[in-house]
Short mmCIF file of C-alpha atoms in Angstrom, two decimals:
data_model
loop_
_atom_site.label_atom_id
_atom_site.label_comp_id
_atom_site.label_asym_id
_atom_site.label_seq_id
_atom_site.Cartn_x
_atom_site.Cartn_y
_atom_site.Cartn_z
CA MET A 1 113.43 73.80 99.70
CA SER A 2 113.99 76.72 102.04
CA ALA A 3 117.40 77.62 103.46
CA ILE A 4 115.92 77.57 106.96
CA PRO A 5 117.40 74.63 108.92
CA GLN A 6 114.79 71.89 108.97
CA GLU A 7 114.95 71.23 112.66
CA ARG A 8 112.79 72.18 115.64
CA ARG A 9 114.36 74.57 118.10
CA VAL A 10 112.73 76.03 121.23
CA VAL A 11 114.97 78.64 122.81
CA THR A 12 112.36 80.78 124.69
CA ALA A 13 108.91 80.29 126.10
CA ILE A 14 106.25 80.15 123.36
CA PRO A 15 105.52 82.97 122.66
CA GLY A 16 108.89 84.54 123.37
CA PRO A 17 109.68 88.13 124.51
CA LYS A 18 109.90 89.66 121.04
CA SER A 19 106.60 88.04 119.99
CA GLN A 20 105.02 89.31 123.20
CA GLU A 21 106.21 92.87 122.38
CA LEU A 22 104.72 92.59 118.91
CA GLN A 23 101.52 91.17 120.38
CA ALA A 24 101.17 94.26 122.56
CA ARG A 25 101.50 96.46 119.46
CA ARG A 26 99.02 94.23 117.62
CA LEU A 27 96.39 94.53 120.39
CA ALA A 28 96.62 98.30 120.16
CA ALA A 29 96.38 98.44 116.34
CA VAL A 30 94.56 95.41 114.97
CA ALA A 31 90.85 94.76 115.34
CA ALA A 32 90.00 92.33 118.16
CA GLY A 33 87.84 90.27 115.79
CA VAL A 34 90.91 89.07 113.91
CA GLY A 35 92.12 86.03 115.91
CA SER A 36 95.33 84.03 115.87
CA THR A 37 95.85 80.37 116.71
CA LEU A 38 99.26 81.04 118.25
CA PRO A 39 100.67 84.59 118.75
CA VAL A 40 104.24 83.85 117.72
CA PHE A 41 105.34 86.33 115.08
CA THR A 42 106.95 84.74 112.02
CA ALA A 43 110.34 85.90 110.77
CA ARG A 44 110.94 83.20 108.12
CA ALA A 45 109.23 79.99 107.03
CA GLY A 46 109.95 77.20 104.61
CA GLY A 47 109.84 73.44 104.22
CA GLY A 48 108.26 72.11 107.39
CA ILE A 49 109.48 74.90 109.71
CA ILE A 50 108.18 78.29 110.89
CA GLU A 51 110.91 80.45 112.54
CA ASP A 52 109.75 83.21 114.86
CA VAL A 53 111.24 86.58 115.79
CA ASP A 54 112.72 85.05 118.95
CA GLY A 55 114.64 82.42 116.99
CA ASN A 56 112.30 79.52 117.85
CA ARG A 57 111.69 77.04 115.07
CA LEU A 58 108.32 75.36 115.11
CA ILE A 59 107.32 72.26 113.17
CA ASP A 60 104.48 73.32 110.91
CA PHE A 61 101.36 71.05 110.93
CA GLY A 62 99.15 73.86 109.62
CA SER A 63 100.49 75.19 106.31
CA GLY A 64 98.66 78.43 106.87
CA ILE A 65 95.43 76.42 106.74
CA ALA A 66 96.44 74.26 103.75
CA VAL A 67 97.90 77.20 101.79
CA THR A 68 101.67 76.57 101.80
CA SER A 69 101.47 72.97 100.56
CA VAL A 70 104.66 73.51 98.55
CA GLY A 71 106.31 75.17 101.56
CA ALA A 72 106.23 78.86 102.50
CA SER A 73 109.21 79.84 100.33
CA ALA A 74 109.24 77.32 97.48
CA GLU A 75 112.00 78.05 95.01
CA ALA A 76 109.78 78.05 91.88
CA VAL A 77 107.16 80.23 93.56
CA VAL A 78 109.73 82.76 94.73
CA ARG A 79 111.59 82.72 91.39
CA ARG A 80 108.50 83.23 89.22
CA ALA A 81 106.82 85.76 91.48
CA SER A 82 110.05 87.74 91.87
CA ALA A 83 110.53 87.91 88.09
CA GLN A 84 106.95 89.10 87.66
CA LEU A 85 107.45 91.79 90.31
CA GLN A 86 110.33 93.17 88.25
CA ASP A 87 108.14 93.44 85.16
CA PHE A 88 104.87 94.81 86.60
CA THR A 89 102.80 94.36 89.72
CA HIS A 90 99.34 95.03 88.25
CA THR A 91 97.41 96.30 85.27
CA CYS A 92 94.01 94.75 86.08
CA PHE A 93 93.20 91.90 83.76
CA MET A 94 89.89 93.63 82.86
CA VAL A 95 91.81 96.69 81.60
CA THR A 96 94.88 95.23 79.83
CA PRO A 97 95.27 91.46 80.12
CA TYR A 98 98.48 89.42 80.46
CA GLU A 99 99.65 85.89 79.73
CA GLY A 100 99.95 84.64 83.34
CA TYR A 101 96.19 84.68 83.92
CA VAL A 102 95.63 82.71 80.72
CA ALA A 103 98.37 80.25 81.63
CA VAL A 104 96.81 79.59 85.04
CA ALA A 105 93.38 79.00 83.41
CA GLU A 106 95.02 76.52 80.99
CA GLN A 107 96.64 74.65 83.88
CA LEU A 108 93.32 74.48 85.70
CA ALA A 109 91.60 73.08 82.58
CA GLU A 110 94.27 70.39 82.36
CA LEU A 111 94.36 69.42 86.04
CA THR A 112 90.70 69.49 87.15
CA PRO A 113 88.53 66.35 86.71
CA GLY A 114 86.80 65.63 83.41
CA ASP A 115 87.90 65.88 79.76
CA HIS A 116 85.15 68.31 78.70
CA ALA A 117 85.93 71.86 77.48
CA LYS A 118 86.62 74.08 80.50
CA LYS A 119 87.10 77.72 81.27
CA SER A 120 88.13 79.58 84.41
CA ALA A 121 87.73 82.96 86.15
CA LEU A 122 90.26 84.06 88.75
CA PHE A 123 89.58 85.86 92.04
CA ASN A 124 91.35 86.65 95.35
CA SER A 125 89.90 84.36 98.01
CA GLY A 126 87.99 81.16 98.48
CA ALA A 127 84.88 82.99 99.53
CA GLU A 128 84.96 85.08 96.36
CA ALA A 129 85.34 81.89 94.27
CA VAL A 130 82.29 80.31 95.94
CA GLU A 131 80.24 83.46 95.58
CA ASN A 132 81.06 83.71 91.89
CA ALA A 133 80.24 80.02 91.40
CA VAL A 134 76.75 80.81 92.72
CA LYS A 135 76.46 83.80 90.36
CA ILE A 136 77.49 81.63 87.40
CA ALA A 137 75.15 78.79 88.35
CA ARG A 138 72.22 81.20 88.68
CA ALA A 139 73.00 82.85 85.35
CA TYR A 140 73.18 79.42 83.66
CA THR A 141 70.08 77.80 85.17
CA LYS A 142 67.91 80.94 85.58
CA ARG A 143 67.11 79.53 89.03
CA GLN A 144 67.80 80.96 92.50
CA ALA A 145 67.98 78.28 95.26
CA VAL A 146 71.33 77.03 96.49
CA VAL A 147 71.68 73.79 98.48
CA VAL A 148 74.52 73.29 100.97
CA PHE A 149 75.25 70.75 103.69
CA ASP A 150 75.43 70.45 107.43
CA HIS A 151 78.98 70.96 108.77
CA GLY A 152 79.99 72.81 105.54
CA TYR A 153 82.16 75.90 105.48
CA HIS A 154 82.29 78.19 102.44
CA GLY A 155 83.53 81.61 103.63
CA ARG A 156 82.89 84.83 105.49
CA THR A 157 81.20 87.18 103.02
CA ASN A 158 77.44 87.74 103.47
CA LEU A 159 76.48 85.08 100.95
CA THR A 160 79.13 82.55 102.00
CA MET A 161 78.22 83.07 105.70
CA ALA A 162 74.73 82.01 104.71
CA LEU A 163 76.22 78.94 102.99
CA THR A 164 78.42 78.13 106.06
CA SER A 165 76.92 75.83 108.63
CA LYS A 166 78.64 76.84 111.87
CA ASN A 167 77.39 79.87 113.82
CA MET A 168 80.38 80.66 116.12
CA PRO A 169 82.67 82.27 115.23
CA TYR A 170 81.71 82.76 111.60
CA LYS A 171 78.14 84.06 111.64
CA ASN A 172 77.15 85.10 115.15
CA GLY A 173 75.83 88.66 115.21
CA PHE A 174 76.55 89.28 111.52
CA GLY A 175 73.08 88.70 109.97
CA PRO A 176 70.70 89.03 108.23
CA PHE A 177 72.05 86.61 105.65
CA ALA A 178 71.42 86.08 101.96
CA PRO A 179 68.15 84.30 101.12
CA GLU A 180 67.44 81.19 99.02
CA VAL A 181 70.04 79.08 100.80
CA TYR A 182 68.94 75.62 102.04
CA ARG A 183 70.86 73.15 104.20
CA VAL A 184 70.51 69.38 104.12
CA PRO A 185 72.22 66.48 105.94
CA VAL A 186 75.66 65.15 105.10
CA ALA A 187 76.89 61.55 105.52
CA TYR A 188 79.03 62.08 108.69
CA GLY A 189 79.86 58.42 109.16
CA TYR A 190 81.27 58.65 112.69
CA ARG A 191 78.11 60.32 114.03
CA TRP A 192 75.50 58.66 111.81
CA LEU A 193 72.94 57.10 114.15
CA THR A 194 72.56 53.82 112.26
CA GLY A 195 76.28 53.39 111.76
CA PRO A 196 78.86 54.51 109.15
CA GLU A 197 78.00 51.63 106.81
CA ASN A 198 74.49 53.07 106.32
CA ALA A 199 75.44 56.74 106.20
CA GLY A 200 76.06 57.13 102.47
CA ALA A 201 72.75 55.68 101.30
CA GLU A 202 70.58 57.06 104.14
CA ALA A 203 72.02 60.60 104.17
CA SER A 204 71.80 61.00 100.37
CA ALA A 205 68.19 59.75 100.40
CA GLN A 206 67.35 62.18 103.21
CA ALA A 207 69.06 65.08 101.48
CA ILE A 208 67.35 64.39 98.15
CA ASP A 209 63.95 64.00 99.85
CA MET A 210 64.38 67.37 101.63
CA ILE A 211 65.37 69.10 98.40
CA ASN A 212 62.35 67.69 96.55
CA LYS A 213 59.89 68.48 99.37
CA GLN A 214 61.15 71.80 100.70
CA ILE A 215 62.53 73.50 97.61
CA GLY A 216 61.66 71.59 94.46
CA ALA A 217 64.54 70.37 92.30
CA ASP A 218 63.41 72.62 89.46
CA ASN A 219 64.16 75.69 91.63
CA VAL A 220 67.72 74.71 92.53
CA ALA A 221 70.56 76.51 90.74
CA ALA A 222 73.48 74.82 92.52
CA ILE A 223 74.40 72.15 95.00
CA ILE A 224 77.69 73.02 96.75
CA ILE A 225 79.75 70.60 98.82
CA GLU A 226 83.34 70.16 100.02
CA PRO A 227 84.41 66.65 98.97
CA VAL A 228 86.16 66.59 102.37
CA LEU A 229 84.47 69.00 104.73
CA GLY A 230 87.24 71.19 106.15
CA GLU A 231 86.29 73.49 109.02
CA GLY A 232 83.45 71.09 109.89
CA GLY A 233 85.99 68.54 111.06
CA PHE A 234 87.71 66.91 108.06
CA ILE A 235 84.58 64.84 107.47
CA GLU A 236 84.86 62.45 104.53
CA PRO A 237 81.27 61.88 103.36
CA ALA A 238 80.56 58.17 103.62
CA LYS A 239 81.10 56.26 100.34
CA GLY A 240 78.20 56.54 97.93
CA PHE A 241 77.01 59.90 99.21
CA LEU A 242 78.81 62.19 96.70
CA PRO A 243 77.99 60.01 93.64
CA ALA A 244 74.26 59.97 94.66
CA ILE A 245 74.10 63.75 95.15
CA SER A 246 76.07 64.40 91.92
CA GLN A 247 73.76 62.12 89.94
CA PHE A 248 70.68 63.82 91.39
CA ALA A 249 72.10 67.19 90.31
CA LYS A 250 72.79 65.86 86.82
CA ASP A 251 69.25 64.38 86.48
CA ASN A 252 67.66 67.66 87.47
CA GLY A 253 69.72 70.23 85.59
CA ILE A 254 71.39 71.46 88.80
CA VAL A 255 74.98 72.77 88.69
CA PHE A 256 77.08 70.53 90.99
CA VAL A 257 79.87 72.59 92.60
CA ALA A 258 82.84 70.92 94.35
CA ASP A 259 84.35 73.36 96.89
CA GLU A 260 87.98 72.18 96.80
CA ILE A 261 89.39 75.28 98.46
CA GLN A 262 90.96 73.36 101.36
CA SER A 263 91.14 69.87 99.83
CA GLY A 264 92.55 70.72 96.35
CA PHE A 265 96.07 70.73 94.82
CA CYS A 266 97.51 67.38 96.04
CA ARG A 267 96.35 67.84 99.59
CA THR A 268 94.48 64.52 99.73
CA GLY A 269 96.94 62.57 97.57
CA GLN A 270 95.03 63.41 94.40
CA TRP A 271 94.98 66.69 92.50
CA PHE A 272 91.37 67.11 93.78
CA ALA A 273 89.52 65.21 96.47
CA CYS A 274 86.43 64.63 94.36
CA GLU A 275 88.48 62.27 92.15
CA ASP A 276 88.36 59.67 94.92
CA GLU A 277 84.88 58.50 93.87
CA GLY A 278 85.18 59.58 90.25
CA ILE A 279 83.10 62.73 90.69
CA VAL A 280 83.32 65.17 87.77
CA PRO A 281 81.87 68.47 89.04
CA ASP A 282 80.25 71.06 86.76
CA LEU A 283 82.18 73.76 88.61
CA ILE A 284 85.10 73.51 90.97
CA THR A 285 86.28 76.28 93.32
CA THR A 286 89.92 76.47 94.32
CA ALA A 287 92.13 78.79 96.40
CA LYS A 288 94.42 78.09 99.43
CA GLY A 289 97.08 75.73 97.95
CA ILE A 290 96.86 77.16 94.42
CA ALA A 291 99.63 79.76 94.62
CA GLY A 292 102.11 78.87 97.38
CA GLY A 293 100.81 81.55 99.72
CA MET A 294 99.87 84.35 97.30
CA PRO A 295 96.21 85.39 97.23
CA LEU A 296 94.53 83.67 94.32
CA ALA A 297 91.31 81.75 93.76
CA ALA A 298 89.45 80.30 90.83
CA VAL A 299 86.19 78.96 89.51
CA THR A 300 86.78 76.35 86.84
CA GLY A 301 84.06 74.49 85.00
CA ARG A 302 82.21 73.42 81.92
CA ALA A 303 82.75 76.04 79.25
CA GLU A 304 79.03 76.47 78.46
CA ILE A 305 78.27 77.10 82.14
CA MET A 306 81.23 79.45 82.67
CA ASP A 307 80.27 81.42 79.55
CA SER A 308 76.66 81.99 80.76
CA ALA A 309 77.49 85.14 82.74
CA HIS A 310 77.30 88.27 80.58
CA ALA A 311 80.47 90.18 79.62
CA GLY A 312 81.58 92.32 82.54
CA GLY A 313 79.51 90.22 84.97
CA LEU A 314 82.57 88.52 86.50
CA GLY A 315 85.74 90.13 87.72
CA GLY A 316 87.29 92.30 90.39
CA THR A 317 90.20 94.71 90.46
CA TYR A 318 92.78 92.32 91.85
CA GLY A 319 91.36 89.02 90.55
CA GLY A 320 94.14 87.03 88.88
CA ASN A 321 96.85 89.51 89.93
CA PRO A 322 99.96 88.88 87.76
CA VAL A 323 102.29 88.20 90.70
CA ALA A 324 99.81 85.72 92.21
CA CYS A 325 99.42 84.01 88.82
CA ALA A 326 103.21 83.68 88.51
CA ALA A 327 103.30 82.16 91.99
CA ALA A 328 100.54 79.71 91.04
CA LEU A 329 102.51 78.54 88.01
CA GLY A 330 105.47 78.03 90.30
CA ALA A 331 103.40 76.11 92.81
CA ILE A 332 101.95 73.82 90.14
CA GLU A 333 105.44 73.30 88.67
CA THR A 334 106.62 72.24 92.16
CA MET A 335 103.66 69.88 92.69
CA LYS A 336 104.39 68.10 89.42
CA GLU A 337 108.19 67.96 89.80
CA LEU A 338 108.17 66.70 93.37
CA ASP A 339 105.13 64.39 92.92
CA LEU A 340 103.35 65.98 95.84
CA ASN A 341 100.42 63.64 95.42
CA GLY A 342 102.79 60.79 96.22
CA LYS A 343 104.24 62.80 99.14
CA ALA A 344 100.72 63.36 100.51
CA LYS A 345 99.95 59.64 100.39
CA ARG A 346 103.17 58.86 102.26
CA ILE A 347 102.27 61.47 104.91
CA GLU A 348 98.89 59.71 105.35
CA GLU A 349 100.61 56.35 105.74
CA VAL A 350 102.98 57.63 108.43
CA MET A 351 100.41 59.71 110.31
CA LYS A 352 97.60 57.19 110.38
CA ALA A 353 99.85 54.40 111.57
CA ARG A 354 101.21 56.51 114.42
CA LEU A 355 97.84 57.95 115.39
CA ALA A 356 96.28 54.45 115.44
CA THR A 357 99.01 53.39 117.91
CA ILE A 358 98.26 56.45 120.08
CA ALA A 359 94.52 55.70 119.91
CA GLU A 360 95.12 52.24 121.41
CA LYS A 361 96.19 53.99 124.62
CA TYR A 362 93.69 56.86 124.79
CA ASP A 363 89.94 56.41 124.89
CA ILE A 364 89.38 60.12 124.07
CA ILE A 365 90.32 59.50 120.44
CA GLY A 366 86.98 58.68 118.89
CA ASP A 367 87.88 58.75 115.22
CA ILE A 368 90.94 59.06 113.00
CA ARG A 369 90.08 60.16 109.48
CA GLY A 370 91.05 62.09 106.37
CA ARG A 371 93.16 61.44 103.30
CA GLY A 372 96.65 62.40 102.22
CA ALA A 373 98.03 65.27 104.27
CA MET A 374 94.55 66.25 105.46
CA ILE A 375 94.25 64.09 108.61
CA ALA A 376 92.22 64.64 111.76
CA ILE A 377 91.39 63.05 115.09
CA GLU A 378 88.02 63.63 116.72
CA LEU A 379 88.20 63.88 120.50
CA VAL A 380 85.39 62.59 122.68
CA LYS A 381 84.75 62.16 126.43
CA ASP A 382 84.73 58.43 125.81
CA ARG A 383 84.18 56.16 122.79
CA ALA A 384 80.87 54.73 124.07
CA SER A 385 79.08 58.10 124.35
CA LYS A 386 80.95 59.95 121.55
CA THR A 387 80.30 63.16 123.52
CA PRO A 388 82.42 65.90 121.92
CA ASN A 389 85.45 66.93 123.97
CA PRO A 390 86.55 70.41 122.84
CA GLU A 391 88.44 70.92 126.11
CA ALA A 392 90.80 68.06 125.23
CA ALA A 393 91.33 69.49 121.74
CA GLY A 394 92.27 72.86 123.24
CA ALA A 395 94.56 71.37 125.87
CA LEU A 396 96.34 69.16 123.32
CA ALA A 397 96.85 72.07 120.90
CA LYS A 398 98.25 74.19 123.75
CA ALA A 399 100.66 71.39 124.78
CA CYS A 400 101.85 70.94 121.20
CA HIS A 401 102.38 74.68 120.77
CA ALA A 402 104.48 74.91 123.95
CA ALA A 403 106.69 72.10 122.64
CA GLY A 404 107.23 73.78 119.27
CA LEU A 405 104.59 72.10 117.07
CA LEU A 406 101.96 74.20 115.35
CA VAL A 407 98.62 72.37 115.14
CA LEU A 408 95.10 73.59 114.42
CA THR A 409 91.72 72.68 115.74
CA CYS A 410 88.40 72.59 113.87
CA GLY A 411 85.00 70.84 113.86
CA THR A 412 81.43 71.95 114.34
CA TYR A 413 81.83 70.97 118.03
CA GLY A 414 85.38 72.35 118.31
CA ASN A 415 86.65 68.90 119.21
CA VAL A 416 88.85 68.00 116.23
CA LEU A 417 92.61 68.29 115.97
CA ARG A 418 93.53 68.68 112.29
CA PHE A 419 96.88 68.17 110.67
CA LEU A 420 97.84 69.92 107.44
CA PRO A 421 101.63 69.61 107.16
CA PRO A 422 103.33 71.10 104.09
CA LEU A 423 103.58 68.33 101.47
CA VAL A 424 107.34 68.95 101.32
CA ILE A 425 107.93 68.29 105.02
CA GLY A 426 110.78 65.89 105.83
CA GLU A 427 109.81 62.54 107.30
CA ASP A 428 112.06 63.19 110.31
CA LEU A 429 110.09 66.35 111.15
CA LEU A 430 106.81 64.55 110.54
CA ASN A 431 107.73 61.81 112.98
CA GLU A 432 109.06 64.31 115.52
CA GLY A 433 105.77 66.18 115.34
CA LEU A 434 103.91 62.92 115.97
CA ASP A 435 106.21 62.27 118.98
CA ILE A 436 105.13 65.63 120.38
CA ILE A 437 101.44 64.77 119.84
CA GLU A 438 101.93 61.49 121.68
CA GLN A 439 103.63 63.30 124.55
CA ALA A 440 100.78 65.82 124.66
CA PHE A 441 98.25 63.01 125.08
CA ALA A 442 100.26 61.65 128.01
CA GLY A 443 99.83 65.03 129.74
CA VAL A 444 96.07 65.54 129.14
#
């Protein structure tokens, strides 16, 4: 746990004067297309707290978008990465390899679902992992088409923009996009017209029918889905949907890819979210929570699929950087030692109970959903119409920020407040954050 006091402290306006000075420098030097949720400049972070340059301490319900699950300065991550920095920063694994990369691949083989033989390749970002999963699937199947789902998010590269569902801000003005990408419906229970109880069966039937009619199953290399859709609004596909799609892929020689970049590594109370319905993906992509804040990503999967790309076909100068690999081993050590799956389940228990109480008072909360420490509320004009209410999401986030609680928004309609606290957050801070959320609702 970090040495930073684990208590909220607001001593200036948010952002404070020093952050405002830095923001002026940033506006002059950093491209306008790089946004920030909250322009407070971080000085230190750890546990459940972010401390800014003005001395404010904010409760962290964002974890750097599910990255710092073990905290932003976890002891094992700092210790292992620091030791590696002393030895060497880089050689490029494709030039002279090193043990850390191999050790991370071994851990991934052990932790990911399924007891089949597995191999991994390491990269720098989630988008790179997804892009390489597509390359591997195409090499293995000798097919080209890729199927993705409505509300899905897979990255910002040219190919992964094509895979991503939402136009603004991810795709607008950045085309043309990669071809042979096809989008089908997902079982979004809250918004399924015939009700959530029908969503799993009806959405999977629709998706499979569209694949067969519009593409032809024999032309599909990969089906890619987030087991909990992240940027799309923390949508849990209705029960039965993922097993049906996974079985369809299996029956038709299609590589089934679970994009666990946001949902992986104890975030949902399981090592990987696809375990909830017993899904064993052919390939699984990971990043975000893998290395305690260091840039690392992976594709892990069935050995025979992973080995289908020719020698030299996978890689990248920084992929599996030794310092990032050391950090990943420290993060995994922390997850095991502190039982962060258990911690995530406890966070869900606390958050859902409090949010349900708040929802009794406020008709603009349409849905409370998610698993583990990946929880969201969908905001609507009223429950009868379910009309998305992005204005409320923005106002609530702003009120939380002013009170010293960092929260994030998401959702295809921009109307979802998402909560991604570090899995190591103290329960006192968790409850204080929920108090602030309740106060924010009172003011909207």
